[in-house]
């Protein structure tokens, strides 16, 4: 706004009209022009300040919303972490039950098969023992030491040592 525009009576705001009438200022007076110019600068500053406030509010509102969303997310995470902690505390018992349920049938089947195998091999094992016993009774002791049978089946002289003693230390 130019100084000429400020001096026109139509452009004077109501705030300046009462100053001019109260102090009986002439519109041609340089003080009057200075007051009008100062009033115009203050109004411009107020408008700029209001625009900055609106811009700041907009920026802060979006940031506040983002912070509120983050706080809600953190609260949700805390709730989920509490659930996970409780689940992990109960997990060993749950895993134990699951393993027991999964392994019970295979272990029972294996035990049943072993019992059936024991029953079926029982007579064969008895006959092997009887044959081996007869073999031991029929062979002289000296013949067993020089035979070609494995060492576990041969009779040795150090077998006569009492348990817990070494043959070389006696």
PDB file of N, CA and C in Angstrom, residues 59-121:
ATOM      1  N   UNK A  59       1.583 -28.582  10.551  1.00  0.00           N
ATOM      2  CA  UNK A  59       2.768 -29.452  10.679  1.00  0.00           C
ATOM      3  C   UNK A  59       2.745 -30.192  12.011  1.00  0.00           C
ATOM      4  N   UNK A  60       2.389 -29.482  13.075  1.00  0.00           N
ATOM      5  CA  UNK A  60       2.352 -30.128  14.388  1.00  0.00           C
ATOM      6  C   UNK A  60       1.233 -31.152  14.493  1.00  0.00           C
ATOM      7  N   UNK A  61       0.094 -30.864  13.872  1.00  0.00           N
ATOM      8  CA  UNK A  61      -1.020 -31.822  13.918  1.00  0.00           C
ATOM      9  C   UNK A  61      -0.640 -33.146  13.267  1.00  0.00           C
ATOM     10  N   UNK A  62       0.058 -33.073  12.116  1.00  0.00           N
ATOM     11  CA  UNK A  62       0.454 -34.326  11.470  1.00  0.00           C
ATOM     12  C   UNK A  62       1.473 -35.074  12.319  1.00  0.00           C
ATOM     13  N   UNK A  63       2.381 -34.314  12.946  1.00  0.00           N
ATOM     14  CA  UNK A  63       3.374 -34.971  13.807  1.00  0.00           C
ATOM     15  C   UNK A  63       2.731 -35.543  15.055  1.00  0.00           C
ATOM     16  N   UNK A  64       1.767 -34.833  15.611  1.00  0.00           N
ATOM     17  CA  UNK A  64       1.066 -35.335  16.801  1.00  0.00           C
ATOM     18  C   UNK A  64       0.293 -36.603  16.450  1.00  0.00           C
ATOM     19  N   UNK A  65      -0.329 -36.614  15.276  1.00  0.00           N
ATOM     20  CA  UNK A  65      -1.034 -37.824  14.840  1.00  0.00           C
ATOM     21  C   UNK A  65      -0.063 -38.989  14.679  1.00  0.00           C
ATOM     22  N   UNK A  66       1.105 -38.695  14.104  1.00  0.00           N
ATOM     23  CA  UNK A  66       2.111 -39.758  13.933  1.00  0.00           C
ATOM     24  C   UNK A  66       2.584 -40.261  15.293  1.00  0.00           C
ATOM     25  N   UNK A  67       2.788 -39.353  16.239  1.00  0.00           N
ATOM     26  CA  UNK A  67       3.197 -39.769  17.579  1.00  0.00           C
ATOM     27  C   UNK A  67       2.101 -40.573  18.271  1.00  0.00           C
ATOM     28  N   UNK A  68       0.848 -40.158  18.091  1.00  0.00           N
ATOM     29  CA  UNK A  68      -0.261 -40.904  18.692  1.00  0.00           C
ATOM     30  C   UNK A  68      -0.342 -42.305  18.092  1.00  0.00           C
ATOM     31  N   UNK A  69      -0.149 -42.403  16.772  1.00  0.00           N
ATOM     32  CA  UNK A  69      -0.155 -43.727  16.129  1.00  0.00           C
ATOM     33  C   UNK A  69       0.998 -44.577  16.644  1.00  0.00           C
ATOM     34  N   UNK A  70       2.171 -43.951  16.812  1.00  0.00           N
ATOM     35  CA  UNK A  70       3.326 -44.695  17.321  1.00  0.00           C
ATOM     36  C   UNK A  70       3.071 -45.151  18.758  1.00  0.00           C
ATOM     37  N   UNK A  71       2.452 -44.291  19.573  1.00  0.00           N
ATOM     38  CA  UNK A  71       2.145 -44.676  20.954  1.00  0.00           C
ATOM     39  C   UNK A  71       1.145 -45.830  20.987  1.00  0.00           C
ATOM     40  N   UNK A  72       0.154 -45.781  20.101  1.00  0.00           N
ATOM     41  CA  UNK A  72      -0.799 -46.894  20.027  1.00  0.00           C
ATOM     42  C   UNK A  72      -0.109 -48.178  19.591  1.00  0.00           C
ATOM     43  N   UNK A  73       0.802 -48.040  18.624  1.00  0.00           N
ATOM     44  CA  UNK A  73       1.539 -49.224  18.161  1.00  0.00           C
ATOM     45  C   UNK A  73       2.404 -49.789  19.281  1.00  0.00           C
ATOM     46  N   UNK A  74       3.041 -48.921  20.045  1.00  0.00           N
ATOM     47  CA  UNK A  74       3.877 -49.381  21.156  1.00  0.00           C
ATOM     48  C   UNK A  74       3.016 -50.081  22.207  1.00  0.00           C
ATOM     49  N   UNK A  75       1.853 -49.515  22.493  1.00  0.00           N
ATOM     50  CA  UNK A  75       0.961 -50.164  23.457  1.00  0.00           C
ATOM     51  C   UNK A  75       0.527 -51.535  22.936  1.00  0.00           C
ATOM     52  N   UNK A  76       0.263 -51.620  21.634  1.00  0.00           N
ATOM     53  CA  UNK A  76      -0.095 -52.906  21.040  1.00  0.00           C
ATOM     54  C   UNK A  76       1.055 -53.894  21.099  1.00  0.00           C
ATOM     55  N   UNK A  77       2.263 -53.401  20.868  1.00  0.00           N
ATOM     56  CA  UNK A  77       3.448 -54.271  20.929  1.00  0.00           C
ATOM     57  C   UNK A  77       3.636 -54.791  22.347  1.00  0.00           C
ATOM     58  N   UNK A  78       3.445 -53.926  23.329  1.00  0.00           N
ATOM     59  CA  UNK A  78       3.576 -54.369  24.722  1.00  0.00           C
ATOM     60  C   UNK A  78       2.575 -55.465  25.044  1.00  0.00           C
ATOM     61  N   UNK A  79       1.354 -55.312  24.562  1.00  0.00           N
ATOM     62  CA  UNK A  79       0.346 -56.342  24.810  1.00  0.00           C
ATOM     63  C   UNK A  79       0.746 -57.655  24.130  1.00  0.00           C
ATOM     64  N   UNK A  80       1.219 -57.571  22.905  1.00  0.00           N
ATOM     65  CA  UNK A  80       1.626 -58.778  22.176  1.00  0.00           C
ATOM     66  C   UNK A  80       2.846 -59.414  22.843  1.00  0.00           C
ATOM     67  N   UNK A  81       3.797 -58.586  23.295  1.00  0.00           N
ATOM     68  CA  UNK A  81       4.971 -59.128  23.979  1.00  0.00           C
ATOM     69  C   UNK A  81       4.571 -59.837  25.275  1.00  0.00           C
ATOM     70  N   UNK A  82       3.592 -59.315  25.971  1.00  0.00           N
ATOM     71  CA  UNK A  82       3.114 -59.976  27.185  1.00  0.00           C
ATOM     72  C   UNK A  82       2.507 -61.332  26.834  1.00  0.00           C
ATOM     73  N   UNK A  83       1.734 -61.381  25.767  1.00  0.00           N
ATOM     74  CA  UNK A  83       1.153 -62.653  25.332  1.00  0.00           C
ATOM     75  C   UNK A  83       2.254 -63.641  24.920  1.00  0.00           C
ATOM     76  N   UNK A  84       3.246 -63.139  24.196  1.00  0.00           N
ATOM     77  CA  UNK A  84       4.345 -64.011  23.760  1.00  0.00           C
ATOM     78  C   UNK A  84       5.115 -64.543  24.968  1.00  0.00           C
ATOM     79  N   UNK A  85       5.352 -63.668  25.956  1.00  0.00           N
ATOM     80  CA  UNK A  85       6.064 -64.092  27.161  1.00  0.00           C
ATOM     81  C   UNK A  85       5.270 -65.186  27.884  1.00  0.00           C
ATOM     82  N   UNK A  86       3.964 -65.018  27.991  1.00  0.00           N
ATOM     83  CA  UNK A  86       3.140 -66.046  28.639  1.00  0.00           C
ATOM     84  C   UNK A  86       3.156 -67.335  27.830  1.00  0.00           C
ATOM     85  N   UNK A  87       3.095 -67.205  26.520  1.00  0.00           N
ATOM     86  CA  UNK A  87       3.114 -68.391  25.665  1.00  0.00           C
ATOM     87  C   UNK A  87       4.450 -69.126  25.796  1.00  0.00           C
ATOM     88  N   UNK A  88       5.536 -68.356  25.842  1.00  0.00           N
ATOM     89  CA  UNK A  88       6.854 -68.979  25.978  1.00  0.00           C
ATOM     90  C   UNK A  88       7.017 -69.638  27.350  1.00  0.00           C
ATOM     91  N   UNK A  89       6.393 -69.084  28.366  1.00  0.00           N
ATOM     92  CA  UNK A  89       6.461 -69.705  29.687  1.00  0.00           C
ATOM     93  C   UNK A  89       5.707 -71.036  29.692  1.00  0.00           C
ATOM     94  N   UNK A  90       4.619 -71.110  28.942  1.00  0.00           N
ATOM     95  CA  UNK A  90       3.824 -72.336  28.873  1.00  0.00           C
ATOM     96  C   UNK A  90       4.340 -73.302  27.815  1.00  0.00           C
ATOM     97  N   UNK A  91       5.227 -72.849  26.970  1.00  0.00           N
ATOM     98  CA  UNK A  91       5.676 -73.652  25.832  1.00  0.00           C
ATOM     99  C   UNK A  91       6.355 -74.965  26.225  1.00  0.00           C
ATOM    100  N   UNK A  92       7.234 -75.008  27.242  1.00  0.00           N
ATOM    101  CA  UNK A  92       7.849 -76.301  27.570  1.00  0.00           C
ATOM    102  C   UNK A  92       6.819 -77.373  27.934  1.00  0.00           C
ATOM    103  N   UNK A  93       5.808 -77.006  28.686  1.00  0.00           N
ATOM    104  CA  UNK A  93       4.780 -77.986  29.042  1.00  0.00           C
ATOM    105  C   UNK A  93       4.012 -78.432  27.806  1.00  0.00           C
ATOM    106  N   UNK A  94       3.707 -77.474  26.944  1.00  0.00           N
ATOM    107  CA  UNK A  94       2.966 -77.805  25.718  1.00  0.00           C
ATOM    108  C   UNK A  94       3.809 -78.705  24.828  1.00  0.00           C
ATOM    109  N   UNK A  95       5.101 -78.361  24.669  1.00  0.00           N
ATOM    110  CA  UNK A  95       5.983 -79.187  23.844  1.00  0.00           C
ATOM    111  C   UNK A  95       6.138 -80.585  24.429  1.00  0.00           C
ATOM    112  N   UNK A  96       6.223 -80.673  25.762  1.00  0.00           N
ATOM    113  CA  UNK A  96       6.321 -81.989  26.400  1.00  0.00           C
ATOM    114  C   UNK A  96       5.110 -82.846  26.097  1.00  0.00           C
ATOM    115  N   UNK A  97       3.936 -82.247  26.180  1.00  0.00           N
ATOM    116  CA  UNK A  97       2.704 -82.997  25.873  1.00  0.00           C
ATOM    117  C   UNK A  97       2.661 -83.391  24.404  1.00  0.00           C
ATOM    118  N   UNK A  98       3.077 -82.459  23.531  1.00  0.00           N
ATOM    119  CA  UNK A  98       3.070 -82.781  22.101  1.00  0.00           C
ATOM    120  C   UNK A  98       4.041 -83.919  21.793  1.00  0.00           C
ATOM    121  N   UNK A  99       5.248 -83.841  22.363  1.00  0.00           N
ATOM    122  CA  UNK A  99       6.218 -84.912  22.132  1.00  0.00           C
ATOM    123  C   UNK A  99       5.711 -86.240  22.678  1.00  0.00           C
ATOM    124  N   UNK A 100       5.115 -86.199  23.851  1.00  0.00           N
ATOM    125  CA  UNK A 100       4.581 -87.430  24.428  1.00  0.00           C
ATOM    126  C   UNK A 100       3.498 -88.012  23.532  1.00  0.00           C
ATOM    127  N   UNK A 101       2.602 -87.149  23.039  1.00  0.00           N
ATOM    128  CA  UNK A 101       1.531 -87.625  22.161  1.00  0.00           C
ATOM    129  C   UNK A 101       2.084 -88.167  20.848  1.00  0.00           C
ATOM    130  N   UNK A 102       3.126 -87.509  20.325  1.00  0.00           N
ATOM    131  CA  UNK A 102       3.684 -87.950  19.045  1.00  0.00           C
ATOM    132  C   UNK A 102       4.517 -89.216  19.189  1.00  0.00           C
ATOM    133  N   UNK A 103       5.192 -89.383  20.309  1.00  0.00           N
ATOM    134  CA  UNK A 103       6.095 -90.520  20.465  1.00  0.00           C
ATOM    135  C   UNK A 103       5.464 -91.717  21.169  1.00  0.00           C
ATOM    136  N   UNK A 104       4.356 -91.547  21.822  1.00  0.00           N
ATOM    137  CA  UNK A 104       3.747 -92.630  22.577  1.00  0.00           C
ATOM    138  C   UNK A 104       3.463 -93.843  21.683  1.00  0.00           C
ATOM    139  N   UNK A 105       2.796 -93.632  20.568  1.00  0.00           N
ATOM    140  CA  UNK A 105       2.427 -94.749  19.692  1.00  0.00           C
ATOM    141  C   UNK A 105       3.654 -95.411  19.076  1.00  0.00           C
ATOM    142  N   UNK A 106       4.625 -94.667  18.517  1.00  0.00           N
ATOM    143  CA  UNK A 106       5.801 -95.341  17.955  1.00  0.00           C
ATOM    144  C   UNK A 106       6.587 -96.117  19.014  1.00  0.00           C
ATOM    145  N   UNK A 107       6.707 -95.586  20.224  1.00  0.00           N
ATOM    146  CA  UNK A 107       7.443 -96.295  21.273  1.00  0.00           C
ATOM    147  C   UNK A 107       6.682 -97.556  21.670  1.00  0.00           C
ATOM    148  N   UNK A 108       5.368 -97.449  21.804  1.00  0.00           N
ATOM    149  CA  UNK A 108       4.564 -98.637  22.132  1.00  0.00           C
ATOM    150  C   UNK A 108       4.669 -99.697  21.039  1.00  0.00           C
ATOM    151  N   UNK A 109       4.678 -99.262  19.782  1.00  0.00           N
ATOM    152  CA  UNK A 109       4.830-100.210  18.671  1.00  0.00           C
ATOM    153  C   UNK A 109       6.203-100.885  18.722  1.00  0.00           C
ATOM    154  N   UNK A 110       7.255-100.100  19.003  1.00  0.00           N
ATOM    155  CA  UNK A 110       8.599-100.671  19.070  1.00  0.00           C
ATOM    156  C   UNK A 110       8.704-101.671  20.219  1.00  0.00           C
ATOM    157  N   UNK A 111       8.113-101.346  21.371  1.00  0.00           N
ATOM    158  CA  UNK A 111       8.140-102.267  22.523  1.00  0.00           C
ATOM    159  C   UNK A 111       7.390-103.542  22.176  1.00  0.00           C
ATOM    160  N   UNK A 112       6.260-103.414  21.516  1.00  0.00           N
ATOM    161  CA  UNK A 112       5.488-104.593  21.115  1.00  0.00           C
ATOM    162  C   UNK A 112       6.296-105.462  20.148  1.00  0.00           C
ATOM    163  N   UNK A 113       6.981-104.824  19.192  1.00  0.00           N
ATOM    164  CA  UNK A 113       7.792-105.578  18.245  1.00  0.00           C
ATOM    165  C   UNK A 113       8.956-106.278  18.959  1.00  0.00           C
ATOM    166  N   UNK A 114       9.580-105.582  19.914  1.00  0.00           N
ATOM    167  CA  UNK A 114      10.682-106.202  20.653  1.00  0.00           C
ATOM    168  C   UNK A 114      10.192-107.393  21.470  1.00  0.00           C
ATOM    169  N   UNK A 115       9.031-107.275  22.076  1.00  0.00           N
ATOM    170  CA  UNK A 115       8.486-108.392  22.851  1.00  0.00           C
ATOM    171  C   UNK A 115       8.161-109.571  21.935  1.00  0.00           C
ATOM    172  N   UNK A 116       7.613-109.285  20.776  1.00  0.00           N
ATOM    173  CA  UNK A 116       7.296-110.347  19.823  1.00  0.00           C
ATOM    174  C   UNK A 116       8.577-111.014  19.329  1.00  0.00           C
ATOM    175  N   UNK A 117       9.629-110.186  19.086  1.00  0.00           N
ATOM    176  CA  UNK A 117      10.896-110.741  18.639  1.00  0.00           C
ATOM    177  C   UNK A 117      11.524-111.582  19.747  1.00  0.00           C
ATOM    178  N   UNK A 118      11.404-111.119  20.977  1.00  0.00           N
ATOM    179  CA  UNK A 118      11.945-111.885  22.100  1.00  0.00           C
ATOM    180  C   UNK A 118      11.239-113.235  22.223  1.00  0.00           C
ATOM    181  N   UNK A 119       9.924-113.225  22.037  1.00  0.00           N
ATOM    182  CA  UNK A 119       9.180-114.481  22.113  1.00  0.00           C
ATOM    183  C   UNK A 119       9.577-115.413  20.983  1.00  0.00           C
ATOM    184  N   UNK A 120       9.752-114.833  19.778  1.00  0.00           N
ATOM    185  CA  UNK A 120      10.075-115.695  18.636  1.00  0.00           C
ATOM    186  C   UNK A 120      11.526-116.181  18.690  1.00  0.00           C
ATOM    187  N   UNK A 121      12.452-115.385  19.238  1.00  0.00           N
ATOM    188  CA  UNK A 121      13.847-115.784  19.298  1.00  0.00           C
ATOM    189  C   UNK A 121      14.204-116.488  20.598  1.00  0.00           C
TER     190      UNK A 121
END
